[in-house]
């Protein structure tokens, strides 16, 4: 394992839009000797369409799938890339899982902060209840600070070393 | 140095720290070029206040100050009173932590105040178009106000400081409707309330579960206090007793449902309520189907509101439903 210490078991929870970001991080972490699982958390098309029609935010149906997939594995860290993915990871943490990290892959904008039902609630939970929040780039960091009042570090998706340091720090603090 | 400012924006905040942050961002974008400040009165813990308020660019500019009250001790009236008394402006604009003023809001509000010295100014409030999807929820809370309205909700009002002093501010005995009461007292003093329809505030559209909206609306039971103190508010009510037409027809429908056990024909009293409710989502079969599905929940909600107001009426010995 690069940098010493035992190999970490990391679950990445992306959606289709953030899969490339998760893929780059998975490759970097594997290259550093860690065990990475990209968790599939599919949305159910018909219920999803119904929820959207009733004004709900996107991808809510993936939450139980993400939690179930995480529960089936043996992970130190669940790293999600969307607010619904974080909700699944928070459920997993509640029932004995490990640390939860949120990379806010979207650049937040006022128009999307509360545009649908449960959007603000899922976003707030992702930012305020995750063990750590990370920005993938400077634009995302600036937006997180402006809209969610959170000063998140910028960690590039290819930077395995910085991610592993963050994971180990979270695990050390239990 | 206690330098005076042209206008102070006073915001009470409770349990909405993120929306408060968004409001501050909207205030940061104001086009008003005079001297102005923001005073926030909140009940957040020190860490949240530091994160949301102290590190905001308006605070770093010296334009934002905030006062904390102990959790559980705040009320809109008390917090607004603390806010305007701490403010330095000759004019005091009020808005809420669930609002998003348009960039020209303050400029236009102050412009209207300067055209009518001494007057109270009411701006326009509309459901936030950025949150329009949320209207698909069965139970939402938002506000639409075209000035000058009968009520003077402080999501978008401006008062001269001298008038606030003359009125001794908001009535802190009023748990709700304190803003309406202040406007009524200003009118009783002979002050004009001017409309500034171009000073626009966008109000959040928040969806609730049925138990959530019932709990949320329980606070309106205290409006009986307002009706007791200011009987003139009844002019804006339905039949001078019902808060709105929904409450009237829900009450009539409930009477019909109760009376139908003895005489089935009495159930017809529910027809106006049902017809009215079926139209609330607009025309067309799909909208009517959605409205029909939502009707039981709406009825529960409205009857809970009426029951709450009835309890308030007993407490304050005046009838408001």
Coordinates of C-alpha atoms in Angstrom, one line a residue:
Chain A
X1 CA 0.0 0.0 0.0
X2 CA 1.4 3.4 -1.0
X3 CA 2.2 5.5 2.0
X4 CA 2.1 2.6 4.5
X5 CA -0.8 1.4 6.7
X6 CA -3.3 -1.3 5.9
X7 CA -5.3 -1.2 2.7
X8 CA -8.6 0.5 3.0
X9 CA -11.9 -0.9 1.8
X10 CA -13.6 2.0 0.0
X11 CA -17.1 2.0 -1.5
X12 CA -17.8 4.7 -4.1
X13 CA -21.4 5.6 -4.7
X14 CA -21.8 7.6 -7.9
X15 CA -24.8 8.1 -10.2
X16 CA -24.4 7.9 -14.0
X17 CA -23.5 11.6 -14.3
X18 CA -20.7 11.3 -11.7
X19 CA -19.5 7.9 -12.8
X20 CA -16.4 9.3 -14.6
X21 CA -15.3 11.2 -11.4
X22 CA -15.8 8.0 -9.3
X23 CA -14.0 6.0 -12.0
X24 CA -10.9 8.2 -11.9
X25 CA -10.8 8.1 -8.1
X26 CA -11.3 4.3 -8.1
X27 CA -8.4 3.9 -10.5
X28 CA -6.2 6.1 -8.4
X29 CA -7.1 4.3 -5.1
X30 CA -6.5 0.9 -6.7
X31 CA -3.2 2.1 -8.0
X32 CA -2.3 3.0 -4.4
X33 CA -3.1 -0.6 -3.3
X34 CA -6.6 0.0 -1.8
X35 CA -9.7 -2.2 -2.3
X36 CA -12.3 -0.2 -4.1
X37 CA -15.9 -1.2 -5.0
X38 CA -18.1 1.0 -7.1
X39 CA -21.5 0.5 -5.8
X40 CA -24.3 0.3 -8.2
X41 CA -27.4 2.2 -6.9
X42 CA -29.9 2.1 -9.8
X43 CA -33.0 4.3 -9.8
X44 CA -36.3 2.7 -10.6
X45 CA -37.6 4.3 -13.8
X46 CA -41.4 4.2 -13.2
X47 CA -41.4 5.3 -9.5
X48 CA -38.8 7.9 -10.4
X49 CA -40.9 9.3 -13.1
X50 CA -43.9 9.5 -10.8
X51 CA -41.9 11.2 -8.1
X52 CA -40.6 13.7 -10.6
X53 CA -44.1 14.4 -11.7
X54 CA -45.1 15.1 -8.1
X55 CA -42.2 17.6 -7.8
X56 CA -39.7 15.5 -6.0
X57 CA -36.0 15.8 -6.5
X58 CA -34.1 13.3 -8.7
X59 CA -32.8 9.9 -7.9
X60 CA -34.6 9.4 -4.6
X61 CA -35.3 5.8 -5.5
X62 CA -31.6 4.9 -5.5
X63 CA -31.3 5.6 -1.7
X64 CA -32.4 2.1 -0.5
X65 CA -30.4 0.4 -3.2
X66 CA -27.3 2.3 -2.2
X67 CA -27.8 1.5 1.5
X68 CA -28.5 -2.2 0.7
X69 CA -25.4 -2.5 -1.5
X70 CA -23.2 -0.9 1.1
X71 CA -24.6 -3.2 3.8
X72 CA -23.7 -6.2 1.8
X73 CA -20.1 -5.3 1.6
X74 CA -17.5 -4.8 4.3
X75 CA -16.3 -1.2 3.9
X76 CA -14.3 1.3 6.0
X77 CA -15.6 4.3 4.0
X78 CA -18.5 5.1 1.8
X79 CA -17.8 7.9 -0.6
X80 CA -20.8 9.3 -2.4
X81 CA -21.0 11.9 -5.2
X82 CA -24.7 12.9 -5.0
X83 CA -27.0 13.9 -2.1
X84 CA -29.2 10.8 -2.6
X85 CA -26.1 8.7 -2.6
X86 CA -25.1 10.2 0.7
X87 CA -28.5 9.5 2.1
X88 CA -28.0 5.8 1.3
X89 CA -24.5 6.0 2.9
X90 CA -25.9 7.7 6.0
X91 CA -28.5 4.9 6.4
X92 CA -25.6 2.4 6.1
X93 CA -23.6 4.3 8.8
X94 CA -26.6 4.4 11.1
X95 CA -26.8 0.6 11.0
X96 CA -23.1 0.0 11.8
X97 CA -21.3 1.3 8.7
X98 CA -18.2 3.4 8.7
X99 CA -17.3 6.9 7.6
X100 CA -19.3 8.8 5.0
X101 CA -17.6 11.2 2.6
X102 CA -19.4 13.5 0.1
X103 CA -17.8 14.9 -3.0
X104 CA -20.2 17.6 -4.1
X105 CA -19.7 16.9 -7.8
X106 CA -22.1 19.6 -9.0
X107 CA -21.3 23.3 -8.9
X108 CA -24.2 24.5 -6.7
X109 CA -26.3 27.4 -8.0
X110 CA -29.2 29.2 -6.4
X111 CA -31.6 28.0 -9.0
X112 CA -31.2 24.4 -8.1
X113 CA -30.8 24.6 -4.3
X114 CA -34.5 24.1 -3.5
X115 CA -36.1 23.7 -6.8
X116 CA -37.8 20.4 -6.0
X117 CA -39.4 18.7 -3.0
X118 CA -36.8 17.3 -0.6
X119 CA -33.9 18.8 -2.6
X120 CA -32.9 21.2 0.2
X121 CA -33.3 18.5 2.8
X122 CA -31.2 16.0 0.9
X123 CA -28.5 18.6 0.1
X124 CA -28.4 19.8 3.7
X125 CA -28.1 16.3 5.0
X126 CA -25.3 15.5 2.6
X127 CA -23.4 18.6 3.5
X128 CA -24.1 18.7 7.2
X129 CA -24.3 15.0 8.2
X130 CA -21.4 13.5 6.2
X131 CA -18.2 13.0 8.1
X132 CA -16.4 15.0 5.4
X133 CA -17.3 17.1 2.4
X134 CA -14.9 17.5 -0.5
X135 CA -15.0 19.7 -3.6
X136 CA -13.6 18.3 -6.8
X137 CA -12.5 21.7 -8.1
X138 CA -12.3 25.4 -7.1
X139 CA -15.6 26.3 -8.7
X140 CA -17.4 23.7 -6.6
X141 CA -15.6 24.8 -3.5
X142 CA -16.6 28.4 -4.0
X143 CA -20.2 27.5 -4.5
X144 CA -20.3 25.2 -1.5
X145 CA -18.9 28.1 0.6
X146 CA -21.4 30.6 -0.8
X147 CA -24.6 28.5 -0.6
X148 CA -24.0 26.0 2.1
X149 CA -21.5 27.9 4.2
X150 CA -19.1 25.0 4.2
X151 CA -15.4 25.4 3.5
X152 CA -14.5 22.1 1.8
X153 CA -11.0 21.2 0.7
X154 CA -10.4 20.7 -3.0
X155 CA -9.4 17.1 -3.7
X156 CA -8.8 16.1 -7.3
X157 CA -10.3 12.8 -8.3
X158 CA -6.9 11.5 -9.3
X159 CA -5.3 12.4 -6.0
X160 CA -5.4 9.1 -4.1
X161 CA -2.9 10.3 -1.5
X162 CA -5.1 13.2 -0.3
X163 CA -8.2 11.0 -0.2
X164 CA -6.5 8.2 1.7
X165 CA -5.2 10.8 4.3
X166 CA -8.7 12.1 4.7
X167 CA -10.2 8.6 5.1
X168 CA -7.6 7.6 7.6
X169 CA -8.2 10.8 9.6
X170 CA -11.9 10.1 9.7
X171 CA -11.3 6.5 10.7
X172 CA -8.9 7.5 13.4
X173 CA -11.5 9.8 14.9
X174 CA -14.0 7.0 14.8
Chain B
X1 CA -18.5 55.1 15.6
X2 CA -22.3 54.9 15.4
X3 CA -22.6 56.2 11.8
X4 CA -26.3 56.4 10.7
X5 CA -27.3 54.5 7.6
X6 CA -30.1 55.2 5.1
X7 CA -31.9 52.0 5.6
X8 CA -31.5 48.9 7.8
X9 CA -32.8 45.5 6.7
X10 CA -34.0 43.5 9.8
X11 CA -34.3 39.7 9.6
X12 CA -35.5 37.4 12.3
X13 CA -34.3 33.8 11.8
X14 CA -35.2 30.5 13.4
X15 CA -34.4 27.0 12.1
X16 CA -33.6 28.1 8.6
X17 CA -29.8 28.9 8.7
X18 CA -29.2 27.8 5.1
X19 CA -32.1 29.9 3.7
X20 CA -30.8 32.7 5.8
X21 CA -27.5 32.4 4.1
X22 CA -29.2 32.5 0.7
X23 CA -31.1 35.6 1.8
X24 CA -27.8 37.3 2.7
X25 CA -26.4 36.3 -0.7
X26 CA -29.4 38.0 -2.3
X27 CA -28.9 41.1 -0.2
X28 CA -25.3 41.2 -1.2
X29 CA -26.5 41.6 -4.8
X30 CA -28.7 44.6 -4.1
X31 CA -28.3 47.6 -6.4
X32 CA -29.1 50.2 -3.7
X33 CA -26.1 52.6 -3.6
X34 CA -26.9 54.4 -0.3
X35 CA -25.6 53.4 3.1
X36 CA -27.4 50.3 4.4
X37 CA -26.9 47.5 6.8
X38 CA -28.4 44.1 7.7
X39 CA -29.4 43.1 11.3
X40 CA -30.2 39.5 11.9
X41 CA -31.7 38.3 15.1
X42 CA -31.5 34.5 15.5
X43 CA -31.4 31.7 18.0
X44 CA -28.5 29.6 16.4
X45 CA -25.6 28.2 18.3
X46 CA -22.3 30.0 18.2
X47 CA -20.8 27.5 15.7
X48 CA -23.7 27.9 13.2
X49 CA -23.7 31.7 13.6
X50 CA -19.9 31.8 13.0
X51 CA -20.3 29.6 9.9
X52 CA -23.3 31.2 8.3
X53 CA -23.1 34.8 9.5
X54 CA -19.6 35.8 10.7
X55 CA -17.9 34.4 7.6
X56 CA -20.4 36.0 5.2
X57 CA -18.9 38.7 2.9
X58 CA -21.5 41.2 4.2
X59 CA -20.1 40.7 7.7
X60 CA -16.6 41.1 6.5
X61 CA -17.7 44.4 4.8
X62 CA -19.1 45.5 8.2
X63 CA -22.6 45.7 6.7
X64 CA -24.0 42.7 8.6
X65 CA -24.5 42.4 12.4
X66 CA -26.3 39.8 14.3
X67 CA -27.9 39.3 17.7
X68 CA -28.5 35.9 19.3
X69 CA -31.3 35.1 21.6
X70 CA -31.4 31.9 23.7
X71 CA -33.0 29.0 21.9
X72 CA -36.7 28.8 22.6
X73 CA -37.0 32.4 23.7
X74 CA -37.4 34.0 20.4
X75 CA -40.6 35.0 18.6
X76 CA -41.0 36.9 15.4
X77 CA -42.2 40.0 17.3
X78 CA -39.4 39.9 19.9
X79 CA -36.7 39.3 17.3
X80 CA -37.9 42.0 15.0
X81 CA -38.1 44.5 17.9
X82 CA -34.6 43.6 19.0
X83 CA -33.5 44.0 15.4
X84 CA -34.9 47.4 14.6
X85 CA -33.9 48.8 18.0
X86 CA -30.3 47.7 17.3
X87 CA -30.5 49.1 13.7
X88 CA -29.1 52.5 12.8
X89 CA -31.3 53.3 9.8
X90 CA -33.8 56.1 9.6
X91 CA -35.8 53.6 7.5
X92 CA -36.2 50.0 8.5
X93 CA -37.0 47.3 5.9
X94 CA -38.2 43.9 7.1
X95 CA -37.9 40.7 5.3
X96 CA -37.8 37.0 6.3
X97 CA -35.2 34.2 6.2
X98 CA -37.3 32.3 3.7
X99 CA -37.3 35.1 1.2
X100 CA -35.1 36.0 -1.8
X101 CA -35.3 39.7 -2.7
X102 CA -34.8 40.7 -6.3
X103 CA -31.6 42.7 -6.8
X104 CA -33.5 46.0 -7.1
X105 CA -35.7 45.4 -4.1
X106 CA -34.1 47.7 -1.6
X107 CA -33.5 50.5 -4.1
X108 CA -37.1 50.5 -5.1
X109 CA -38.5 50.1 -1.6
X110 CA -36.4 53.1 -0.4
X111 CA -37.3 55.0 -3.6
X112 CA -41.0 54.6 -2.7
X113 CA -40.3 55.7 0.9
X114 CA -38.5 58.8 -0.3
X115 CA -41.4 59.7 -2.6
X116 CA -43.8 59.5 0.4
X117 CA -42.0 60.7 3.4
X118 CA -43.3 59.2 6.7
X119 CA -45.4 56.6 4.9
X120 CA -45.1 52.8 5.4
X121 CA -44.2 50.9 2.2
X122 CA -45.3 47.5 1.2
X123 CA -43.5 45.6 -1.6
X124 CA -44.7 42.7 -3.7
X125 CA -44.2 39.1 -2.6
X126 CA -44.6 36.2 -5.0
X127 CA -43.9 32.4 -4.7
X128 CA -40.3 31.9 -5.8
X129 CA -40.3 30.9 -9.5
X130 CA -37.1 29.0 -8.9
X131 CA -39.1 26.7 -6.6
X132 CA -42.3 26.3 -8.7
X133 CA -42.0 22.5 -9.0
X134 CA -42.6 22.3 -5.3
X135 CA -46.2 23.5 -5.9
X136 CA -46.9 19.9 -7.1
X137 CA -46.9 18.9 -3.4
X138 CA -50.3 18.6 -1.7
X139 CA -49.4 20.8 1.2
X140 CA -47.2 23.8 0.6
X141 CA -46.5 27.1 2.4
X142 CA -45.7 30.2 0.5
X143 CA -47.0 33.8 0.1
X144 CA -48.3 35.9 -2.7
X145 CA -49.0 39.6 -1.9
X146 CA -49.9 42.3 -4.3
X147 CA -49.5 45.7 -2.5
X148 CA -51.3 47.3 -0.9
X149 CA -52.9 44.2 0.7
X150 CA -55.1 44.1 3.8
X151 CA -52.4 42.4 5.8
X152 CA -48.9 43.9 6.2
X153 CA -46.7 40.8 6.3
X154 CA -43.2 41.7 7.2
X155 CA -41.7 39.6 4.5
X156 CA -41.6 42.8 2.5
X157 CA -42.4 46.0 4.5
X158 CA -40.6 49.2 5.2
X159 CA -41.3 51.5 8.2
X160 CA -39.8 54.8 9.1
X161 CA -37.9 54.3 12.3
X162 CA -39.7 57.2 14.0
X163 CA -43.0 55.5 13.4
X164 CA -41.7 52.2 14.9
X165 CA -40.7 54.2 17.9
X166 CA -44.0 56.0 18.1
X167 CA -45.8 52.6 17.9
X168 CA -43.3 51.0 20.4
X169 CA -42.7 48.3 17.7
X170 CA -44.3 44.9 17.4
X171 CA -46.7 43.7 20.1
X172 CA -44.8 40.9 21.7
X173 CA -47.9 39.4 23.2
X174 CA -49.0 38.4 19.7
X175 CA -47.6 35.0 18.9
X176 CA -48.6 35.3 15.3
X177 CA -50.1 38.2 13.2
X178 CA -47.9 40.7 15.0
X179 CA -46.9 42.2 11.7
X180 CA -50.6 42.6 10.7
X181 CA -51.2 44.3 14.0
X182 CA -48.3 46.8 13.5
X183 CA -49.8 47.8 10.1
X184 CA -53.2 48.3 11.6
X185 CA -51.8 50.5 14.4
X186 CA -49.9 52.5 11.8
X187 CA -53.1 53.0 9.8
X188 CA -54.9 54.0 13.1
X189 CA -52.3 56.7 13.5
X190 CA -53.3 58.0 10.1
X191 CA -50.1 56.8 8.3
X192 CA -50.5 55.9 4.7
X193 CA -49.4 52.5 3.4
X194 CA -47.9 52.9 -0.1
X195 CA -47.5 50.1 -2.5
X196 CA -44.2 49.4 -4.3
X197 CA -45.2 46.7 -6.7
X198 CA -41.8 46.7 -8.3
X199 CA -39.9 46.0 -5.1
X200 CA -40.2 42.2 -5.3
X201 CA -39.4 39.6 -2.8
X202 CA -39.6 35.9 -3.8
X203 CA -41.0 33.7 -1.0
X204 CA -39.8 30.1 -0.5
X205 CA -42.3 27.4 -1.5
X206 CA -42.0 24.7 1.2
X207 CA -43.7 21.4 1.1
X208 CA -44.9 19.7 4.2
X209 CA -46.4 16.4 5.2
X210 CA -50.0 16.5 6.4
X211 CA -49.0 16.2 10.1
X212 CA -46.2 18.7 9.4
X213 CA -48.5 21.3 7.9
X214 CA -51.1 20.8 10.6
X215 CA -48.4 21.4 13.3
X216 CA -47.0 24.4 11.3
X217 CA -50.4 26.0 11.0
X218 CA -51.3 25.5 14.7
X219 CA -49.6 28.9 15.3
X220 CA -52.4 30.6 13.5
X221 CA -54.8 29.9 16.4
X222 CA -53.2 32.9 18.0
X223 CA -54.8 35.1 15.3
X224 CA -57.8 35.3 17.6
X225 CA -55.7 37.7 19.7
X226 CA -55.2 39.9 16.7
X227 CA -59.0 39.9 16.0
X228 CA -59.6 40.8 19.6
X229 CA -57.1 43.6 19.7
X230 CA -57.9 44.9 16.2
X231 CA -61.6 44.2 15.3
X232 CA -61.0 46.2 12.1
X233 CA -59.1 43.2 10.7
X234 CA -62.4 41.4 10.3
X235 CA -63.1 43.6 7.2
X236 CA -60.6 41.5 5.3
X237 CA -62.1 38.1 6.5
X238 CA -64.8 36.0 4.9
X239 CA -68.1 36.9 6.5
X240 CA -66.0 38.8 9.1
X241 CA -65.5 35.4 11.0
X242 CA -63.7 33.0 8.7
X243 CA -60.0 33.5 8.0
X244 CA -60.6 32.6 4.3
X245 CA -63.3 31.0 2.1
X246 CA -61.7 27.5 2.4
X247 CA -62.3 27.7 6.2
X248 CA -65.9 28.7 5.6
X249 CA -66.7 25.9 3.2
X250 CA -64.8 23.3 5.1
X251 CA -66.8 24.2 8.2
X252 CA -70.1 24.0 6.3
X253 CA -69.0 20.6 4.8
X254 CA -68.1 19.3 8.2
X255 CA -71.5 20.4 9.5
X256 CA -73.1 18.6 6.5
X257 CA -71.2 15.4 7.2
X258 CA -72.1 15.5 10.9
X259 CA -75.8 16.2 10.2
X260 CA -76.0 13.5 7.5
X261 CA -76.4 10.8 10.1
X262 CA -79.8 12.2 11.0
X263 CA -80.9 13.5 7.6
X264 CA -79.1 12.4 4.5
X265 CA -80.0 15.5 2.6
X266 CA -77.9 17.6 4.9
X267 CA -74.8 16.0 3.3
X268 CA -75.4 18.3 0.4
X269 CA -73.8 21.0 2.4
X270 CA -70.5 19.4 1.5
X271 CA -71.1 19.9 -2.2
X272 CA -69.7 23.5 -2.4
X273 CA -66.5 22.5 -0.6
X274 CA -66.0 19.5 -2.8
X275 CA -66.6 21.5 -6.0
X276 CA -64.2 24.2 -4.8
X277 CA -61.6 21.7 -3.8
X278 CA -61.8 19.8 -7.1
X279 CA -60.9 23.0 -9.0
X280 CA -57.9 23.9 -6.9
X281 CA -55.4 22.3 -9.3
X282 CA -57.0 24.0 -12.4
X283 CA -59.1 22.8 -15.2
X284 CA -58.8 19.4 -17.0
X285 CA -59.4 15.8 -16.0
X286 CA -55.9 15.2 -14.8
X287 CA -55.8 18.2 -12.6
X288 CA -59.2 17.3 -11.2
X289 CA -58.0 13.7 -10.5
X290 CA -55.0 15.1 -8.6
X291 CA -57.3 17.5 -6.6
X292 CA -59.7 14.6 -5.8
X293 CA -56.8 12.5 -4.5
X294 CA -55.7 15.4 -2.4
X295 CA -59.1 16.4 -1.1
X296 CA -59.2 14.3 2.1
X297 CA -55.8 15.6 3.2
X298 CA -56.9 19.2 2.4
X299 CA -60.0 18.7 4.4
X300 CA -58.1 17.4 7.4
X301 CA -55.7 20.3 7.2
X302 CA -58.4 23.0 6.9
X303 CA -60.6 21.5 9.6
X304 CA -57.5 21.3 11.9
X305 CA -56.9 25.0 11.2
X306 CA -60.5 25.8 12.0
X307 CA -60.3 23.7 15.2
X308 CA -57.1 25.5 16.2
X309 CA -58.7 28.9 15.5
X310 CA -61.8 27.8 17.5
X311 CA -59.5 27.0 20.5
X312 CA -57.9 30.4 20.1
X313 CA -61.3 32.0 19.9
X314 CA -62.2 30.4 23.3
X315 CA -59.0 31.6 24.8
X316 CA -59.3 35.1 23.6
X317 CA -63.1 35.3 23.8
X318 CA -63.7 36.3 20.2
X319 CA -65.0 34.3 17.3
X320 CA -62.5 33.6 14.5
X321 CA -62.6 30.4 12.4

